[in-house]
mmCIF file of C-alpha atoms in Angstrom:
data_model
loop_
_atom_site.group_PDB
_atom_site.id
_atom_site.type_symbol
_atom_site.label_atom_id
_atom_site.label_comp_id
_atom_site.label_asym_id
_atom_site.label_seq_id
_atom_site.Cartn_x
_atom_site.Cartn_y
_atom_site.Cartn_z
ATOM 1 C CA UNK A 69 -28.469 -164.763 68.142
ATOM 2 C CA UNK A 70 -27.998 -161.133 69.521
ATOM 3 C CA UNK A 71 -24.859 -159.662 69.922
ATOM 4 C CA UNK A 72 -22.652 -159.996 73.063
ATOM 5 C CA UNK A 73 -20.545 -156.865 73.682
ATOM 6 C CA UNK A 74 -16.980 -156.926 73.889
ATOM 7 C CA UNK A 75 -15.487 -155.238 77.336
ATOM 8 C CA UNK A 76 -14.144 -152.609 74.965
ATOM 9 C CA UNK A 77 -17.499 -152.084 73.585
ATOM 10 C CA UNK A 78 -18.806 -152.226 77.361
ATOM 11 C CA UNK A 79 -16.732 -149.174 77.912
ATOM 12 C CA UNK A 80 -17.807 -146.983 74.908
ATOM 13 C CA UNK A 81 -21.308 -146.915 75.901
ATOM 14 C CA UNK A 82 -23.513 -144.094 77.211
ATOM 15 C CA UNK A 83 -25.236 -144.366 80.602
ATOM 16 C CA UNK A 84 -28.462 -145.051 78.841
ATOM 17 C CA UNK A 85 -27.249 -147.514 76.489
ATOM 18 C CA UNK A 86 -25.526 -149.532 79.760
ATOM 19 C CA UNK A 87 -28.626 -149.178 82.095
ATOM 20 C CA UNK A 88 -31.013 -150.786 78.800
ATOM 21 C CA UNK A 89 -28.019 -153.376 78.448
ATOM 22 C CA UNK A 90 -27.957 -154.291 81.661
ATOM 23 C CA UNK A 91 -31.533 -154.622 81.989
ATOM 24 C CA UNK A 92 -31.780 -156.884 79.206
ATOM 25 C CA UNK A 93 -29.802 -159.838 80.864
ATOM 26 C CA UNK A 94 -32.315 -160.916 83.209
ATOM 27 C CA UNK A 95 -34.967 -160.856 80.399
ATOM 28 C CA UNK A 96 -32.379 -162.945 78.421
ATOM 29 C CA UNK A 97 -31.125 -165.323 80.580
ATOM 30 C CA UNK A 98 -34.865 -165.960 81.319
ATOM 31 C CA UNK A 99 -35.859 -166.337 77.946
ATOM 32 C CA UNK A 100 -33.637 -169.085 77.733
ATOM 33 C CA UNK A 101 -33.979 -171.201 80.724
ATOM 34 C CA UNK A 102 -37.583 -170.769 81.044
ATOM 35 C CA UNK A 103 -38.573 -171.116 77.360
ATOM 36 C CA UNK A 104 -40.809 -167.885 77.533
ATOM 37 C CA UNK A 105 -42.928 -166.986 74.375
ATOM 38 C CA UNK A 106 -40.541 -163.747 72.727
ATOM 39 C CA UNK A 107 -41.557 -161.456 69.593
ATOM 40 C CA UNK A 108 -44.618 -162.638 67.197
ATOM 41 C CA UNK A 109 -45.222 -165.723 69.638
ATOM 42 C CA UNK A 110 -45.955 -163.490 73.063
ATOM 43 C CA UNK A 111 -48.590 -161.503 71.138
ATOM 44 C CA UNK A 112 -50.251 -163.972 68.634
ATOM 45 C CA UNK A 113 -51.810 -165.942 72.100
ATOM 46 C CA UNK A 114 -54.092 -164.398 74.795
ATOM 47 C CA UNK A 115 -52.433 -163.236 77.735
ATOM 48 C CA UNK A 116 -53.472 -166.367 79.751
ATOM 49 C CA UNK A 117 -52.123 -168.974 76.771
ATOM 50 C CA UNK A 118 -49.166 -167.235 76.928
ATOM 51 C CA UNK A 119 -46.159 -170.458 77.506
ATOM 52 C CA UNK A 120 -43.329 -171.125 78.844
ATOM 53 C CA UNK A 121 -41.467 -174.249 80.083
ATOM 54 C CA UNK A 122 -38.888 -175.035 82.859
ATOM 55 C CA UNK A 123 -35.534 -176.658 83.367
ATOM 56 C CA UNK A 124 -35.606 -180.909 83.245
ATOM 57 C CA UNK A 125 -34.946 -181.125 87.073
ATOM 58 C CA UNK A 126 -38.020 -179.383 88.165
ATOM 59 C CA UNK A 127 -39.926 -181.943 86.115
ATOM 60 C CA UNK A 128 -38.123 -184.654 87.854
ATOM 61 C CA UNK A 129 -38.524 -182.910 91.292
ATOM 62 C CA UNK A 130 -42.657 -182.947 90.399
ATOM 63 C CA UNK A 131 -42.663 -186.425 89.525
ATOM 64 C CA UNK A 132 -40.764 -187.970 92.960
ATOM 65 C CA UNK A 133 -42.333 -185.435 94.875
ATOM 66 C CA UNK A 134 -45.377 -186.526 93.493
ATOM 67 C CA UNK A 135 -45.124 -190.068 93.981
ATOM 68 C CA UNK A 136 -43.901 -190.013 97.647
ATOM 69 C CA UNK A 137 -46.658 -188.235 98.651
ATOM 70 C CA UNK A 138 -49.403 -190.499 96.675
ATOM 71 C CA UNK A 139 -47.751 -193.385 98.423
ATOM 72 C CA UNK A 140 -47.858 -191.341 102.293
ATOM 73 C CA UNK A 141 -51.690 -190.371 101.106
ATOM 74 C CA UNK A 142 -52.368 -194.331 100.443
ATOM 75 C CA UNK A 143 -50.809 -194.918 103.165
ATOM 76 C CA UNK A 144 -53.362 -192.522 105.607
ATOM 77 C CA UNK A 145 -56.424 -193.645 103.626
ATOM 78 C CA UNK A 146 -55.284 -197.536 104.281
ATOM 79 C CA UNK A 147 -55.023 -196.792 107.907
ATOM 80 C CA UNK A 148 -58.196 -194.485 107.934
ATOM 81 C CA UNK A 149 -59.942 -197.652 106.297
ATOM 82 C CA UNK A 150 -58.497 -200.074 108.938
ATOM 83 C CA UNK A 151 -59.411 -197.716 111.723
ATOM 84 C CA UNK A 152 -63.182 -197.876 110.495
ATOM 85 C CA UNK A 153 -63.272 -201.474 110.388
ATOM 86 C CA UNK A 154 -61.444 -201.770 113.798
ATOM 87 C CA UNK A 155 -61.332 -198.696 116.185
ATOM 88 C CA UNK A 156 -58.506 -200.835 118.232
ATOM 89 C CA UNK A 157 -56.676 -201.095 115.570
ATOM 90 C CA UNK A 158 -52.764 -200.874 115.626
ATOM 91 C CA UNK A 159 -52.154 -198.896 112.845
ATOM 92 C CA UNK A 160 -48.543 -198.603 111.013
ATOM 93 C CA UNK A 161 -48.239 -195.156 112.006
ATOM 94 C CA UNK A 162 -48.684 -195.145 115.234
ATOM 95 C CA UNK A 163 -45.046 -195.153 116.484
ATOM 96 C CA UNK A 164 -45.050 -193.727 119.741
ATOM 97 C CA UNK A 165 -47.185 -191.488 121.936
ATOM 98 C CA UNK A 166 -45.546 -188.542 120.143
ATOM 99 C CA UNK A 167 -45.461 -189.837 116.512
ATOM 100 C CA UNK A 168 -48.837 -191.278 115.829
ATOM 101 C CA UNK A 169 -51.794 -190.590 113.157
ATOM 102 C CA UNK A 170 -54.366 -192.688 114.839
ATOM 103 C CA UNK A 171 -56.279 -189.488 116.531
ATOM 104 C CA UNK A 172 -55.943 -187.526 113.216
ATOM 105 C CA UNK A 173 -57.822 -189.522 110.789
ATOM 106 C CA UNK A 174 -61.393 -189.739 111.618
ATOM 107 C CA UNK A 175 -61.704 -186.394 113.001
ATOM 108 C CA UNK A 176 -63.046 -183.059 111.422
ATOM 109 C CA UNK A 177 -59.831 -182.026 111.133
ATOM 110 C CA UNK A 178 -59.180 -184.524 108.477
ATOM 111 C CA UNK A 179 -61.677 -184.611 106.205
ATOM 112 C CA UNK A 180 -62.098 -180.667 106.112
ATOM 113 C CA UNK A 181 -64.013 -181.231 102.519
ATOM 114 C CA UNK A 182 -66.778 -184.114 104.047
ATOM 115 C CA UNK A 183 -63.911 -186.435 102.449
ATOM 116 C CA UNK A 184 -60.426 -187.361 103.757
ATOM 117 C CA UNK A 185 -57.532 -184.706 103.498
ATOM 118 C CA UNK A 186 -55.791 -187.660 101.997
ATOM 119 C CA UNK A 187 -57.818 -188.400 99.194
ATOM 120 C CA UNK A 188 -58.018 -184.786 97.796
ATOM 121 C CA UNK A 189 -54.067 -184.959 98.442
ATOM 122 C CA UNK A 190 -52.927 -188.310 95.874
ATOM 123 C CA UNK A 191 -55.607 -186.441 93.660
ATOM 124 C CA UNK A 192 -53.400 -183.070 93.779
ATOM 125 C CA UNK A 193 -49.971 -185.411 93.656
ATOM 126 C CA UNK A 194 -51.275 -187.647 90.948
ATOM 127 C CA UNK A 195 -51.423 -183.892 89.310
ATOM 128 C CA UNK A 196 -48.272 -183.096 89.887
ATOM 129 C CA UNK A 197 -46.380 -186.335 88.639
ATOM 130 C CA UNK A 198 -48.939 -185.536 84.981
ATOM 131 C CA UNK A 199 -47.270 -182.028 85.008
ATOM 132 C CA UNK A 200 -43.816 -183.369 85.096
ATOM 133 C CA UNK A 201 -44.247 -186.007 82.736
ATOM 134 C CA UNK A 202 -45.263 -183.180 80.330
ATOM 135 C CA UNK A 203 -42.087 -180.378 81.633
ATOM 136 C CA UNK A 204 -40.059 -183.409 80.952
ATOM 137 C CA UNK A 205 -41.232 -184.149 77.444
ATOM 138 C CA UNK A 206 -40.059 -181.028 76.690
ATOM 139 C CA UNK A 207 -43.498 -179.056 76.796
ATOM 140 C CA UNK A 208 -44.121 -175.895 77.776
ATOM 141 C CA UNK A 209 -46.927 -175.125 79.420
ATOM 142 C CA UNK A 210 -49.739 -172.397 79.487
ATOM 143 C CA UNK A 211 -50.095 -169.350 81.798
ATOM 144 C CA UNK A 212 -53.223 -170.571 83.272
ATOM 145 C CA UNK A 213 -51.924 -174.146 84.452
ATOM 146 C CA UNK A 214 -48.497 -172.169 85.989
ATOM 147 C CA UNK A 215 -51.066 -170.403 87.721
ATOM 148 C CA UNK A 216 -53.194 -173.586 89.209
ATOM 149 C CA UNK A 217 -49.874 -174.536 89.919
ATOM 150 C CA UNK A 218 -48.486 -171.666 92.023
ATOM 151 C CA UNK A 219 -52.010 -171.138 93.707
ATOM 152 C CA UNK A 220 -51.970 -175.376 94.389
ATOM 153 C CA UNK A 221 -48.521 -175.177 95.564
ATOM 154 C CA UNK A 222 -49.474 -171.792 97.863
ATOM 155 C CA UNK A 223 -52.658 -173.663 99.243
ATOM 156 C CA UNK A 224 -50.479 -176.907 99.822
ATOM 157 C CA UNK A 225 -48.404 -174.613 102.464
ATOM 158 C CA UNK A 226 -51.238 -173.068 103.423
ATOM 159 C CA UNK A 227 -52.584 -176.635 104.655
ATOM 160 C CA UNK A 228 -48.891 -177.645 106.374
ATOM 161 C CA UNK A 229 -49.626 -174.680 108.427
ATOM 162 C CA UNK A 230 -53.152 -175.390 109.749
ATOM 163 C CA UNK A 231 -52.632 -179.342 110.119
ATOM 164 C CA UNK A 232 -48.995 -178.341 111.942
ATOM 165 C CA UNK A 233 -50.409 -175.786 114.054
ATOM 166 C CA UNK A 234 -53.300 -178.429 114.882
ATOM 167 C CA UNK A 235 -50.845 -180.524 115.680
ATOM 168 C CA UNK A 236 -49.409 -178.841 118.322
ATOM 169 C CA UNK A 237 -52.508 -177.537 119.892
ATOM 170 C CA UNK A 238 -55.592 -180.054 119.163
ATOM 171 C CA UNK A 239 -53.637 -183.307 118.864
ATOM 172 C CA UNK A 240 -50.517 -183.113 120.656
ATOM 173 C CA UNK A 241 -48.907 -185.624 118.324
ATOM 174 C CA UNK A 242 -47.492 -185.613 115.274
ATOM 175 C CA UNK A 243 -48.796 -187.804 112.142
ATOM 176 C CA UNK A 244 -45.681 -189.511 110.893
ATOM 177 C CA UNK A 245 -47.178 -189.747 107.447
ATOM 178 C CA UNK A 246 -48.291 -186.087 107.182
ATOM 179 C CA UNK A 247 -44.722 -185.172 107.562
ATOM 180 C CA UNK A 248 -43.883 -187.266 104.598
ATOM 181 C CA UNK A 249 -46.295 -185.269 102.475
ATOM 182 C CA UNK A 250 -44.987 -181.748 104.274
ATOM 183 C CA UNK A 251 -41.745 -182.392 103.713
ATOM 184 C CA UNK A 252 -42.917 -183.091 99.882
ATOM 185 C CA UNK A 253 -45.227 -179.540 99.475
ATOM 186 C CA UNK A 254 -42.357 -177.577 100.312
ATOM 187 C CA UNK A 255 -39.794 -177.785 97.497
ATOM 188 C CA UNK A 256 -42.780 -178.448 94.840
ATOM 189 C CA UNK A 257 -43.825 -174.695 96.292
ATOM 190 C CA UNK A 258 -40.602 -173.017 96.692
ATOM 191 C CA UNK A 259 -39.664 -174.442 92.722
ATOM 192 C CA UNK A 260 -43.087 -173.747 91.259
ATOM 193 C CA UNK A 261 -43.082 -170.289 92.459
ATOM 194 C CA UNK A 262 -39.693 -169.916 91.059
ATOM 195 C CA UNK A 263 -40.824 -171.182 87.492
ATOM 196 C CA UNK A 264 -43.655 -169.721 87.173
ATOM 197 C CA UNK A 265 -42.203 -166.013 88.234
ATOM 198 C CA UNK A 266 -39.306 -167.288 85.755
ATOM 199 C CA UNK A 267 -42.094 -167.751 82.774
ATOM 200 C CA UNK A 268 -43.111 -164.189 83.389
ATOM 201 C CA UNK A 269 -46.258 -165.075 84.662
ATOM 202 C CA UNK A 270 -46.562 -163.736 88.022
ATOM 203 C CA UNK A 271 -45.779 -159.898 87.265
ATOM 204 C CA UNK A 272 -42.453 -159.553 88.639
ATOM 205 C CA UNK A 273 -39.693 -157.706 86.924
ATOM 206 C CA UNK A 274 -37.347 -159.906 85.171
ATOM 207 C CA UNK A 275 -34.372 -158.970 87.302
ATOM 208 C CA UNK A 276 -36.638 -159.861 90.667
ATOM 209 C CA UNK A 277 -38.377 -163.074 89.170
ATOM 210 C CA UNK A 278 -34.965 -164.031 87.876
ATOM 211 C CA UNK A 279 -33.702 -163.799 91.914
ATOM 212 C CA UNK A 280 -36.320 -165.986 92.861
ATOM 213 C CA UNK A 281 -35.696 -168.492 90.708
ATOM 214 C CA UNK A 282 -31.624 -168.575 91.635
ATOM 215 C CA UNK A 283 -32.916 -167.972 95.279
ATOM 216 C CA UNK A 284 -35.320 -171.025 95.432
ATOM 217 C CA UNK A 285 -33.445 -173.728 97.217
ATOM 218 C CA UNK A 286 -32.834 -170.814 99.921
ATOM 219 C CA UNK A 287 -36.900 -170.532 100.033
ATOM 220 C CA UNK A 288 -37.022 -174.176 100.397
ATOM 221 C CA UNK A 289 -34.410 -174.515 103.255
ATOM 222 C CA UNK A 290 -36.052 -171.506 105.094
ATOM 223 C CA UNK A 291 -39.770 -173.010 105.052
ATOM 224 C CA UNK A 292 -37.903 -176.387 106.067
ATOM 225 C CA UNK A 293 -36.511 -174.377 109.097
ATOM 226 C CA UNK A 294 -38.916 -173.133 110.022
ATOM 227 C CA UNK A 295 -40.878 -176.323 110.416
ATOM 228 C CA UNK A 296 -37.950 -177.876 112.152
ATOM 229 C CA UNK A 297 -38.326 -175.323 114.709
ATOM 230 C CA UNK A 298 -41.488 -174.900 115.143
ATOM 231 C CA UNK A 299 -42.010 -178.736 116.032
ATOM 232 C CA UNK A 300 -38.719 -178.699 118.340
ATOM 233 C CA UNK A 301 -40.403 -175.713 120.315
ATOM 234 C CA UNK A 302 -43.466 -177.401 120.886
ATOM 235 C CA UNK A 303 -42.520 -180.733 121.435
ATOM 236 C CA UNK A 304 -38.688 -180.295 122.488
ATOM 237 C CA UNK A 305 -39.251 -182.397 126.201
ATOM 238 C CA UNK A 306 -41.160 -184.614 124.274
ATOM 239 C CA UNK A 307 -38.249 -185.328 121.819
ATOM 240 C CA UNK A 308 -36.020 -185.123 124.417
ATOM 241 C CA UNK A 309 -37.185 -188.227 126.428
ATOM 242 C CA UNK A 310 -37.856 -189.983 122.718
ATOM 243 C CA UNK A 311 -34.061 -189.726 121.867
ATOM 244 C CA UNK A 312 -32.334 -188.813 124.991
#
């Protein structure tokens, strides 16, 4: 265990000694939350093996994030399916004029692979709920998988953008169901980011990955805003006549 300097001791150093001491505290305090590979064990592995792990509530978070949205993704295929077998169908999410999936499904728009959005989706979740199972064993995991995670989590955001912004413009509606999954992508992004800059593996300096990581419920309450506004500006007379 390395040795923690007394106030006295603090004191009695030179400005060099201070600025390398307090440099080291980020790279410490990281080392032990995120489980990062130190000494012998960062340079026996190739740079993409390289592990490290998280703390047990981001495995958690993975695993009910991960589940609602497989349930909201059964829950579009079931109605895609019903809408095939009965284009009159009333389907469970169509709530109101505003809050409706009905036009969504068996468009372009939502099968932007030839298959539907929501299929690839409780494929990516079902992902997400195996990761966690494994941060909560107590694993650590590779470089390369924090990186499919982080570039997963950054094209899951990616996709709440398009399919909101076609929304507002195309549809005109919004897909109750969708929601349910945005509302899931955004703190599995804002965390996974966080980790995996707190493993070391996204090139950040230890004092700026180690800001991210304390900073990521702020992330995640911004990106939340900013949904939250963006729907009340486009459909604000619409919500207005819904609730008023």
């Amino acid at each position: 265990m390395s040795h923690m300097p007394t106030d006295a001791e603090i004191d009695e150093m030179s400005e060099a000694e201070l600025e390398a001491y307090l440099g080291s505290a980020p790279g410490q305090e990281l080392d032990r939350r995120a489980r990062r590979d130190t000494g012998e064990a960062s340079t026996a592995r190739p740079n993409w093996l390289r592990r490290s792990g998280a703390e047990r509530g981001f495995g958690w978070l993975l695993i009910v994030c991960g589940l609602i949205g497989i349930v909201a993704c059964w829950e579009l295929i079931s109605s895609q399916i019903d809408l095939l077998r009965n284009s009159d169908a009333q389907l469970v999410c169509d709530v109101s004029p505003l809050v409706s999936c009905g036009d969504s499904l068996n468009v372009w728009q939502g099968n932007l692979l030839g298959v539907p959005n929501s299929f690839i989706g409780a494929i990516a979740f079902g992902a997400l709920v195996a990761i966690g199972a494994v941060l909560l064993s107590g694993a650590r995991l590779p470089r390369w998988m924090w990186w499919g995670l982080s570039a997963g989590s950054l094209g899951g955001i990616a996709f709440v953008i398009w399919f909101l912004t076609v929304s507002i413009v195309t549809f005109g509606k919004l897909c109750p169901f969708c929601m349910v999954i945005w509302s899931v992508t955004i703190p599995v992004a804002a965390h996974s980011w966080a980790w995996t800059a707190a493993g070391g593996h996204l090139g950040l300096r230890d004092n700026l990955a180690l800001d991210l990581l304390k900073s990521r419920w702020w992330v995640m309450a911004a990106m939340y805003l900013a949904v939250i506004l963006t729907i009340i500006i486009a459909f604000g007379s619409q919500l207005a006549r819904m609730f008023g």
